[in-house]
Amino acid sequence: MYSFSPKLKSTSIILLVVGVVLFAAGFFLNRGLSTEKIEHMMEAVHSAGHTSPTHSSEMIGPQDHTAHLEHAEMQVHNQPLASLHFVAVFFFGVSAAVLFFYCIQHAAHAGWPIIITRVMEAIASYIPWGGAILIIIMILNITHNGHLFHWMDPELTDPESGHFDVILYEKKKFLNIPFYAIRTIIYVVGASFFAWKLKAQSKKVDDTKSLVEYQFLYRWAVGYIAFFGFASASWAWDWLMSIDPHWYSTMYIWYSMVSCLSSGIAVIILLSVYLKKNGFLPQFNDNHLHDLGVFLFATSLLWTYTWFAQFMLYWYANVPEEVNYFFGRFQHYSPTFLPMLVVNFVLPLLVLVSSSVKRNYKVVTVMAIVVICGHILDYFNMVMPGTVGPYWNTPEVLLLVLGSILFVVGLFMFTVLSALTKLKLIPTGNPYLHESEIYEYPF
């Protein structure tokens, strides 16, 4: 059994507390910004020649100074919720993607990863906690205490309003507040149920060592694969792509999901290596590490493919309403947008291409940390341009983003490692356990 060390427990609690303090400091700094200060910020952006909009709504409606200032105030005051939103969606997606990876292994009757079954179950234990944060954010948005989602403004779908938007009116059947709230609850409750049920069924397999119970585990795994396939696509639309509801992409759902899947594999690597090095999981060896490294390498390249395919098609077509999504990021987010390709593509390609390197614990662990940081940056680029626009390079945003990351990472660590203490690390009832223990990669 794993025991949660007091030092690591203290570290996770410290991260939680420091995260809350930093976020609170950033929140009060943000709320202290006056209209005059925001107007100066807006004029500074415009005087620098950076006039490309970061949201399609900026191209619709009045274009006078008053309208621009109103939009700037909304973007600036979006900073706290946007900072928490992208981190919360990312870590919920990571834990859900790990459970997806876990279910794929069971559905395929794969033998090699059985040793790390409990690691994946522990990571999936974060799902209800991460989902609770997203439900709170949802409530703040639908009660108009946040304005991350432009389409929630009732004036935009009122044909009698001067701000009427015909595109949003046509999307109203899907993008409406009650249906959005129901879908969010379905995602969170559904994923939480599967996380609980799969863990309970896995424990039952251990207790009974019954192949009948293992068959039920297989069936529930297939059920979650189907749920995740539909839900991950839909929550990518709801929580991320609908931030800019005039923009469309058929690649986006795969792009956002693979980002979480790659990061989820990186988290599995970190936790497995930690358990191995501290003597809790001696059965984990360099062959298992190698295969996890293969998946880390493969998902990094798959993410690059989806990112480039999405970018290339829009850039080549050069439709103003669509290419603006990228052009605004080039202009206002140049330090974070393209440079993330180095972290998420170039480094994994150069470092992990060698089979022998994938057996090196230090190198693979470092690359796992690099990939996680790179995809946090990726989600930052998905959310922040459409919610806070060009007003992100400020001290309060730094505090808000850092505070959000530390808080969620601390909660993630505490939840996952606490769950691990309640699990038997070796799934002795699994019929493929012996295959995993003697597993050896042939090359």
XYZ file of C-alpha atoms in Angstrom, residues 66-367:
302
model
C -17.455 54.148 -26.366
C -18.115 50.681 -27.790
C -14.396 49.855 -27.792
C -14.032 51.006 -24.188
C -17.032 48.948 -23.075
C -15.526 45.889 -24.720
C -12.110 46.579 -23.137
C -13.662 46.861 -19.668
C -15.402 43.538 -20.157
C -12.166 41.871 -21.274
C -10.146 43.277 -18.374
C -12.724 42.184 -15.803
C -12.791 38.712 -17.374
C -9.211 38.136 -16.194
C -9.916 36.306 -12.891
C -12.525 33.867 -14.223
C -10.636 33.259 -17.482
C -7.435 32.458 -15.562
C -9.211 29.850 -13.460
C -11.285 28.529 -16.363
C -8.434 27.415 -18.625
C -6.594 25.647 -15.789
C -9.771 23.969 -14.526
C -10.776 22.705 -17.975
C -7.244 21.465 -18.642
C -6.866 19.367 -15.483
C -10.408 17.999 -15.712
C -9.595 17.012 -19.301
C -6.307 15.410 -18.233
C -7.955 13.199 -15.596
C -10.796 12.263 -17.976
C -8.272 11.470 -20.743
C -6.279 9.240 -18.363
C -9.466 7.297 -17.604
C -10.007 7.031 -21.379
C -6.468 5.667 -21.807
C -7.137 3.206 -18.954
C -10.340 1.994 -20.614
C -8.652 1.571 -23.991
C -6.149 -0.802 -22.379
C -8.936 -2.890 -20.836
C -11.002 -2.883 -24.036
C -7.944 -4.046 -26.005
C -7.073 -6.680 -23.355
C -3.587 -5.154 -23.229
C -1.279 -6.872 -20.761
C 1.651 -4.476 -20.459
C -0.042 -1.623 -18.497
C -1.728 -3.679 -15.756
C 1.086 -2.740 -13.346
C 0.044 0.929 -13.603
C -3.720 0.285 -13.367
C -3.956 1.820 -9.892
C -1.927 4.832 -10.984
C -4.509 5.601 -13.670
C -7.421 4.996 -11.294
C -5.905 7.412 -8.771
C -5.502 10.135 -11.410
C -9.129 9.623 -12.470
C -10.165 10.292 -8.851
C -9.650 14.001 -9.518
C -12.599 14.079 -11.966
C -15.381 14.966 -9.461
C -13.223 17.647 -7.806
C -12.230 19.234 -11.091
C -15.829 18.941 -12.246
C -17.046 20.798 -9.145
C -14.825 23.771 -10.067
C -16.262 23.773 -13.597
C -19.833 23.694 -12.277
C -19.057 26.716 -10.076
C -17.627 28.537 -13.096
C -20.724 27.558 -15.093
C -23.015 29.000 -12.398
C -21.041 32.260 -12.344
C -21.384 32.546 -16.120
C -25.080 31.732 -16.423
C -25.908 34.177 -13.606
C -23.919 36.833 -15.529
C -21.312 37.213 -12.791
C -18.809 36.313 -15.489
C -18.749 37.077 -19.188
C -16.469 34.443 -20.700
C -19.136 33.397 -23.196
C -20.315 36.192 -25.464
C -23.358 34.227 -26.646
C -24.921 34.306 -23.167
C -25.841 37.988 -23.584
C -29.653 37.905 -24.180
C -29.558 41.071 -26.296
C -27.573 39.295 -29.003
C -30.394 36.853 -29.784
C -33.234 39.374 -29.485
C -34.330 40.458 -32.992
C -35.615 43.730 -31.535
C -32.229 44.631 -29.988
C -29.718 46.938 -31.627
C -27.031 44.357 -30.810
C -28.859 41.517 -32.566
C -26.477 38.899 -33.988
C -28.048 36.675 -36.624
C -25.318 34.001 -36.362
C -25.860 33.561 -32.625
C -29.615 33.586 -33.191
C -29.243 30.642 -35.579
C -27.101 28.782 -33.005
C -29.538 29.452 -30.175
C -30.953 25.912 -30.265
C -27.599 24.612 -29.027
C -26.007 27.674 -27.448
C -28.572 28.596 -24.830
C -28.103 28.846 -21.082
C -30.390 26.007 -19.848
C -29.020 23.481 -22.350
C -25.442 24.587 -21.618
C -25.976 24.083 -17.868
C -27.552 20.648 -18.435
C -24.693 19.556 -20.691
C -22.067 20.687 -18.179
C -23.763 18.690 -15.424
C -23.974 15.635 -17.720
C -20.232 15.840 -18.491
C -19.228 16.149 -14.838
C -21.706 13.673 -13.348
C -21.199 11.165 -16.187
C -17.397 11.197 -15.973
C -17.522 11.070 -12.142
C -19.886 8.081 -12.267
C -17.634 6.148 -14.643
C -14.550 6.957 -12.538
C -16.311 5.592 -9.443
C -17.820 2.569 -11.202
C -14.614 1.488 -12.925
C -12.634 1.751 -9.681
C -15.301 -0.219 -7.811
C -15.450 -2.903 -10.496
C -11.659 -3.164 -10.593
C -11.635 -3.673 -6.819
C -14.332 -6.341 -7.179
C -12.139 -8.152 -9.722
C -9.326 -8.161 -7.141
C -11.579 -9.435 -4.378
C -13.224 -12.221 -6.369
C -10.581 -13.006 -9.023
C -13.567 -13.834 -11.194
C -13.390 -13.711 -14.994
C -17.095 -12.866 -15.010
C -16.406 -9.725 -12.983
C -13.490 -8.920 -15.279
C -15.899 -9.160 -18.221
C -18.080 -6.545 -16.517
C -14.993 -4.345 -16.107
C -14.413 -4.700 -19.848
C -18.010 -3.684 -20.592
C -17.899 -0.628 -18.357
C -14.598 0.359 -20.005
C -16.244 0.198 -23.436
C -19.123 2.274 -22.064
C -16.768 5.014 -20.893
C -14.945 5.050 -24.242
C -18.284 5.775 -25.934
C -19.203 8.413 -23.316
C -15.816 10.114 -23.527
C -15.935 10.152 -27.327
C -19.150 12.181 -27.355
C -18.616 14.179 -24.153
C -15.034 15.321 -24.852
C -16.144 16.586 -28.269
C -19.104 18.410 -26.783
C -17.267 19.982 -23.836
C -14.609 21.235 -26.253
C -17.418 23.072 -28.062
C -19.024 24.323 -24.846
C -16.089 25.242 -22.629
C -13.539 26.303 -25.248
C -14.705 26.858 -28.827
C -17.918 28.712 -27.891
C -15.767 31.423 -26.327
C -15.698 32.763 -29.883
C -19.035 31.493 -31.241
C -18.538 32.891 -34.743
C -15.488 30.702 -35.295
C -15.703 27.122 -36.562
C -13.257 24.222 -36.668
C -13.859 20.525 -37.318
C -10.358 19.711 -35.982
C -10.770 21.544 -32.687
C -12.329 18.710 -30.694
C -9.433 16.371 -31.567
C -6.856 19.092 -31.020
C -8.088 19.936 -27.511
C -8.592 16.272 -26.538
C -5.145 15.128 -27.715
C -3.578 17.971 -25.726
C -5.125 16.491 -22.566
C -4.298 12.912 -23.586
C -0.621 13.723 -24.095
C -0.516 15.539 -20.744
C -2.372 12.657 -19.089
C 0.267 10.172 -20.248
C 2.913 12.557 -18.911
C 1.167 12.558 -15.500
C 1.053 8.727 -15.538
C 4.812 8.720 -16.183
C 5.535 11.118 -13.318
C 3.429 9.213 -10.797
C 4.706 5.785 -11.898
C 8.347 6.854 -11.717
C 7.740 8.483 -8.318
C 6.262 5.234 -6.956
C 9.083 3.208 -8.499
C 11.847 5.395 -7.057
C 10.280 5.361 -3.597
C 9.943 1.576 -3.510
C 6.155 1.368 -3.759
C 6.002 -0.067 -7.284
C 9.148 -2.153 -7.904
C 7.386 -4.125 -10.671
C 7.408 -1.030 -12.882
C 10.485 -1.293 -15.117
C 12.124 0.387 -18.088
C 9.978 -1.642 -20.507
C 6.821 -0.080 -19.089
C 8.548 3.298 -19.123
C 9.529 2.755 -22.746
C 5.932 2.096 -23.804
C 4.662 5.145 -21.933
C 7.420 7.125 -23.658
C 6.193 5.800 -27.002
C 2.684 7.036 -26.245
C 4.053 10.405 -25.073
C 6.007 10.733 -28.313
C 3.079 9.592 -30.475
C 0.485 11.867 -28.863
C 2.872 14.838 -29.112
C 3.158 14.256 -32.857
C -0.604 13.706 -33.146
C -1.210 17.020 -31.360
C 1.167 18.708 -33.818
C -0.673 17.186 -36.764
C -4.071 18.417 -35.546
C -2.679 21.880 -34.699
C -1.041 22.271 -38.103
C -3.979 20.836 -40.069
C -6.327 23.283 -38.366
C -3.971 26.225 -38.813
C -2.966 25.484 -42.401
C -6.520 25.137 -43.735
C -7.671 28.413 -42.196
C -4.552 30.314 -43.186
C -4.700 29.044 -46.778
C -8.413 29.865 -47.178
C -7.805 33.346 -45.716
C -11.466 34.023 -44.923
C -11.395 37.223 -42.784
C -13.935 36.039 -40.205
C -11.981 32.818 -39.670
C -8.311 33.692 -40.071
C -8.757 36.448 -37.505
C -8.713 33.737 -34.816
C -5.034 33.136 -35.609
C -4.031 36.627 -36.677
C -5.177 38.113 -33.370
C -3.052 35.558 -31.543
C -0.024 36.312 -33.720
C -0.312 40.001 -32.950
C -1.232 40.013 -29.259
C 0.075 36.629 -28.045
C 3.313 36.294 -29.997
C 5.356 35.336 -26.864
C 3.114 32.335 -26.157
C 1.368 31.204 -29.371
C 4.011 29.958 -31.826
C 6.771 29.374 -29.219
C 4.614 26.630 -27.656
C 5.391 24.539 -30.753
C 8.972 24.268 -29.531
C 7.821 22.795 -26.218
C 4.995 20.615 -27.527
C 6.523 19.404 -30.795
C 10.209 20.128 -31.373
C 11.526 18.965 -27.987
C 9.490 15.701 -27.836
C 10.490 14.966 -31.445
C 14.203 15.528 -30.912
C 14.478 13.929 -27.472
C 12.039 10.996 -27.565
C 12.646 9.717 -31.089
C 15.306 7.293 -29.836
C 14.095 3.990 -28.388
C 16.963 3.820 -25.890
C 16.225 7.312 -24.563
C 12.679 6.220 -23.699
C 14.185 3.876 -21.091
C 16.047 6.689 -19.352
C 14.065 7.620 -16.230
C 15.510 11.123 -15.856
C 15.080 12.126 -19.499
C 11.526 10.792 -19.809
C 10.524 12.382 -16.504
C 11.890 15.770 -17.570
C 10.110 15.487 -20.923
